[in-house]
Amino acid sequence: MSRDGAVHLTLEAVAAEAGISKASVLYDYKTKRALIRAVIERRVAVETAYIQTFVDALAGEPDALIRGRLASASRLRSDEERAVAFNLCAALAQDAELREPIQQINRVQVAEIAEQSTHPRGAMLAFLAAQGLMLMEWFELHCWSAEERARLVADIGWLVDQSPGLPTA
């Protein structure tokens, strides 16, 4: 997936790379779309587990959920992770059904942040800022040095304690 992309992915290539028959791939996944969905679901699970290690390390502290998410945003993504993100993006852009696992995890995350944060609006702004930072780096739209990323994440963390009001008319 990271080498050839979702568009050029074939069941034959997956079978050859895995050292199994195409029939085995078809038995497990049935279609190319099902295989791509499995890759998406696996990436979502890996990222969710990674974030959860940071959240668990802050268990019992106020705003552990959003602060754990922010701590996880400090890590620079590998070339492999960025390549997978690029290639999955092409598949996601073309197929609403493939976006569903990511939409679902985002719905859960947004709801949890709203429910579990001391200052839900500030925490939501921090979540959105951290997501933007990570997406910019994943898609190589801009890359910061490790030091600058750490400063940005710390600045985003400031938002967690803020209580922005609704705009007045």
mmCIF file of C-alpha atoms in Angstrom:
data_model
loop_
_atom_site.group_PDB
_atom_site.id
_atom_site.type_symbol
_atom_site.label_atom_id
_atom_site.label_comp_id
_atom_site.label_asym_id
_atom_site.label_seq_id
_atom_site.Cartn_x
_atom_site.Cartn_y
_atom_site.Cartn_z
ATOM 1 C CA MET A 1 0.000 0.000 0.000
ATOM 2 C CA SER A 2 2.709 2.480 0.899
ATOM 3 C CA ARG A 3 4.763 1.642 -2.174
ATOM 4 C CA ASP A 4 2.144 1.416 -4.947
ATOM 5 C CA GLY A 5 -0.855 3.186 -3.451
ATOM 6 C CA ALA A 6 -4.475 2.165 -3.197
ATOM 7 C CA VAL A 7 -5.221 3.013 -6.822
ATOM 8 C CA HIS A 8 -2.599 0.583 -8.137
ATOM 9 C CA LEU A 9 -3.144 -2.046 -5.465
ATOM 10 C CA THR A 10 -4.055 -5.454 -6.828
ATOM 11 C CA LEU A 11 -5.030 -8.604 -5.008
ATOM 12 C CA GLU A 12 -2.302 -10.387 -6.962
ATOM 13 C CA ALA A 13 0.354 -7.951 -5.696
ATOM 14 C CA VAL A 14 -0.849 -8.337 -2.113
ATOM 15 C CA ALA A 15 -0.750 -12.127 -2.423
ATOM 16 C CA ALA A 16 2.748 -12.043 -3.912
ATOM 17 C CA GLU A 17 4.016 -9.656 -1.201
ATOM 18 C CA ALA A 18 2.503 -11.831 1.538
ATOM 19 C CA GLY A 19 3.754 -15.052 -0.042
ATOM 20 C CA ILE A 20 0.258 -16.530 -0.299
ATOM 21 C CA SER A 21 -2.107 -17.338 -3.125
ATOM 22 C CA LYS A 22 -4.549 -14.847 -4.607
ATOM 23 C CA ALA A 23 -7.289 -17.290 -3.566
ATOM 24 C CA SER A 24 -6.237 -16.836 0.077
ATOM 25 C CA VAL A 25 -6.490 -13.057 -0.255
ATOM 26 C CA LEU A 26 -9.891 -13.391 -1.925
ATOM 27 C CA TYR A 27 -11.069 -15.770 0.785
ATOM 28 C CA ASP A 28 -10.136 -13.299 3.524
ATOM 29 C CA TYR A 29 -11.148 -10.038 1.848
ATOM 30 C CA LYS A 30 -13.414 -10.868 -1.140
ATOM 31 C CA THR A 31 -12.739 -7.539 -2.908
ATOM 32 C CA LYS A 32 -10.078 -4.864 -3.303
ATOM 33 C CA ARG A 33 -12.378 -2.464 -1.439
ATOM 34 C CA ALA A 34 -12.620 -4.869 1.514
ATOM 35 C CA LEU A 35 -8.827 -5.184 1.569
ATOM 36 C CA ILE A 36 -8.390 -1.394 1.570
ATOM 37 C CA ARG A 37 -11.003 -1.079 4.313
ATOM 38 C CA ALA A 38 -9.051 -3.617 6.378
ATOM 39 C CA VAL A 39 -5.893 -1.524 5.916
ATOM 40 C CA ILE A 40 -7.800 1.585 7.031
ATOM 41 C CA GLU A 41 -9.265 -0.181 10.053
ATOM 42 C CA ARG A 42 -5.825 -1.485 11.007
ATOM 43 C CA ARG A 43 -4.284 2.015 10.761
ATOM 44 C CA VAL A 44 -7.129 3.433 12.867
ATOM 45 C CA ALA A 45 -6.605 0.696 15.481
ATOM 46 C CA VAL A 46 -2.822 1.222 15.588
ATOM 47 C CA GLU A 47 -3.179 4.998 15.937
ATOM 48 C CA THR A 48 -5.920 4.653 18.561
ATOM 49 C CA ALA A 49 -3.794 2.243 20.607
ATOM 50 C CA TYR A 50 -0.789 4.561 20.325
ATOM 51 C CA ILE A 51 -2.817 7.531 21.587
ATOM 52 C CA GLN A 52 -4.337 5.418 24.369
ATOM 53 C CA THR A 53 -0.874 4.723 25.835
ATOM 54 C CA PHE A 54 -0.479 8.459 26.435
ATOM 55 C CA VAL A 55 -4.003 8.802 27.817
ATOM 56 C CA ASP A 56 -3.422 5.851 30.163
ATOM 57 C CA ALA A 57 -0.182 7.407 31.417
ATOM 58 C CA LEU A 58 -2.231 10.435 32.538
ATOM 59 C CA ALA A 59 -5.089 8.418 34.076
ATOM 60 C CA GLY A 60 -6.656 10.174 37.038
ATOM 61 C CA GLU A 61 -5.388 13.604 36.019
ATOM 62 C CA PRO A 62 -7.775 16.314 34.831
ATOM 63 C CA ASP A 63 -8.271 16.380 31.062
ATOM 64 C CA ALA A 64 -6.229 13.197 30.606
ATOM 65 C CA LEU A 65 -7.986 12.394 27.329
ATOM 66 C CA ILE A 66 -7.124 15.585 25.477
ATOM 67 C CA ARG A 67 -3.711 15.964 27.123
ATOM 68 C CA GLY A 68 -2.830 12.394 26.141
ATOM 69 C CA ARG A 69 -3.886 13.132 22.569
ATOM 70 C CA LEU A 70 -1.679 16.209 22.571
ATOM 71 C CA ALA A 71 1.291 14.258 23.919
ATOM 72 C CA SER A 72 0.876 11.749 21.103
ATOM 73 C CA ALA A 73 0.908 14.594 18.561
ATOM 74 C CA SER A 74 4.502 15.415 19.503
ATOM 75 C CA ARG A 75 5.891 12.481 17.532
ATOM 76 C CA LEU A 76 7.061 12.973 13.970
ATOM 77 C CA ARG A 77 5.466 10.416 11.662
ATOM 78 C CA SER A 78 7.701 8.034 9.752
ATOM 79 C CA ASP A 79 8.073 8.080 5.985
ATOM 80 C CA GLU A 80 6.144 4.793 5.928
ATOM 81 C CA GLU A 81 3.228 6.280 7.899
ATOM 82 C CA ARG A 82 3.139 9.331 5.648
ATOM 83 C CA ALA A 83 3.197 7.156 2.522
ATOM 84 C CA VAL A 84 0.281 5.082 3.804
ATOM 85 C CA ALA A 85 -1.638 8.268 4.665
ATOM 86 C CA PHE A 86 -1.075 9.673 1.177
ATOM 87 C CA ASN A 87 -2.180 6.494 -0.522
ATOM 88 C CA LEU A 88 -5.201 5.921 1.690
ATOM 89 C CA CYS A 89 -6.277 9.506 1.105
ATOM 90 C CA ALA A 90 -6.718 8.765 -2.601
ATOM 91 C CA ALA A 91 -8.968 5.804 -1.801
ATOM 92 C CA LEU A 92 -10.919 7.759 0.830
ATOM 93 C CA ALA A 93 -11.543 10.631 -1.581
ATOM 94 C CA GLN A 94 -13.198 8.285 -4.031
ATOM 95 C CA ASP A 95 -15.290 6.133 -1.698
ATOM 96 C CA ALA A 96 -17.564 7.403 1.071
ATOM 97 C CA GLU A 97 -17.934 3.900 2.491
ATOM 98 C CA LEU A 98 -14.183 3.670 3.073
ATOM 99 C CA ARG A 99 -14.295 6.930 5.065
ATOM 100 C CA GLU A 100 -16.755 5.417 7.560
ATOM 101 C CA PRO A 101 -14.179 3.891 9.988
ATOM 102 C CA ILE A 102 -12.380 7.230 10.244
ATOM 103 C CA GLN A 103 -15.640 9.156 10.570
ATOM 104 C CA GLN A 104 -16.714 6.788 13.337
ATOM 105 C CA ILE A 105 -13.531 7.194 15.366
ATOM 106 C CA ASN A 106 -13.739 10.969 14.939
ATOM 107 C CA ARG A 107 -17.351 10.965 16.199
ATOM 108 C CA VAL A 108 -16.273 8.990 19.260
ATOM 109 C CA GLN A 109 -13.269 11.222 19.927
ATOM 110 C CA VAL A 110 -15.254 14.454 19.594
ATOM 111 C CA ALA A 111 -17.976 13.124 21.924
ATOM 112 C CA GLU A 112 -15.433 11.928 24.507
ATOM 113 C CA ILE A 113 -13.604 15.242 24.506
ATOM 114 C CA ALA A 114 -16.892 17.118 24.941
ATOM 115 C CA GLU A 115 -17.958 14.836 27.814
ATOM 116 C CA GLN A 116 -14.663 14.409 29.667
ATOM 117 C CA SER A 117 -13.001 17.817 29.481
ATOM 118 C CA THR A 118 -13.014 20.459 32.185
ATOM 119 C CA HIS A 119 -13.313 23.148 29.491
ATOM 120 C CA PRO A 120 -14.950 21.369 26.517
ATOM 121 C CA ARG A 121 -14.688 24.275 24.049
ATOM 122 C CA GLY A 122 -11.008 24.867 24.786
ATOM 123 C CA ALA A 123 -10.325 21.133 24.614
ATOM 124 C CA MET A 124 -12.141 20.911 21.272
ATOM 125 C CA LEU A 125 -10.048 23.772 19.884
ATOM 126 C CA ALA A 126 -6.921 21.979 21.107
ATOM 127 C CA PHE A 127 -8.081 18.740 19.441
ATOM 128 C CA LEU A 128 -8.704 20.541 16.150
ATOM 129 C CA ALA A 129 -5.356 22.337 16.285
ATOM 130 C CA ALA A 130 -3.492 19.086 17.039
ATOM 131 C CA GLN A 131 -5.286 17.314 14.193
ATOM 132 C CA GLY A 132 -4.343 20.124 11.840
ATOM 133 C CA LEU A 133 -0.709 19.970 12.922
ATOM 134 C CA MET A 134 -0.554 16.217 12.393
ATOM 135 C CA LEU A 135 -2.349 16.302 9.036
ATOM 136 C CA MET A 136 -0.064 19.033 7.727
ATOM 137 C CA GLU A 137 2.936 16.874 8.564
ATOM 138 C CA TRP A 138 1.391 13.598 7.384
ATOM 139 C CA PHE A 139 0.676 15.111 3.985
ATOM 140 C CA GLU A 140 3.985 16.989 3.930
ATOM 141 C CA LEU A 141 2.232 20.324 3.575
ATOM 142 C CA HIS A 142 4.626 21.666 6.186
ATOM 143 C CA CYS A 143 7.135 19.983 8.462
ATOM 144 C CA TRP A 144 8.424 21.504 11.677
ATOM 145 C CA SER A 145 11.594 20.684 13.527
ATOM 146 C CA ALA A 146 11.173 18.490 16.594
ATOM 147 C CA GLU A 147 11.787 21.510 18.824
ATOM 148 C CA GLU A 148 9.205 23.671 17.059
ATOM 149 C CA ARG A 149 6.639 20.841 17.047
ATOM 150 C CA ALA A 150 7.125 20.464 20.812
ATOM 151 C CA ARG A 151 6.593 24.218 21.280
ATOM 152 C CA LEU A 152 3.488 24.152 19.097
ATOM 153 C CA VAL A 153 2.038 21.209 21.015
ATOM 154 C CA ALA A 154 2.716 23.024 24.288
ATOM 155 C CA ASP A 155 0.988 26.119 22.916
ATOM 156 C CA ILE A 156 -1.955 24.019 21.761
ATOM 157 C CA GLY A 157 -2.069 22.569 25.287
ATOM 158 C CA TRP A 158 -2.762 26.081 26.584
ATOM 159 C CA LEU A 159 -6.123 25.914 24.803
ATOM 160 C CA VAL A 160 -7.251 23.007 26.999
ATOM 161 C CA ASP A 161 -7.600 25.331 29.996
ATOM 162 C CA GLN A 162 -9.471 28.051 28.109
ATOM 163 C CA SER A 163 -13.231 28.607 28.107
ATOM 164 C CA PRO A 164 -14.003 30.462 24.903
ATOM 165 C CA GLY A 165 -17.515 31.790 24.697
ATOM 166 C CA LEU A 166 -19.893 31.658 21.827
ATOM 167 C CA PRO A 167 -19.576 34.619 19.473
ATOM 168 C CA THR A 168 -22.018 37.437 20.034
ATOM 169 C CA ALA A 169 -24.137 38.775 17.225
#
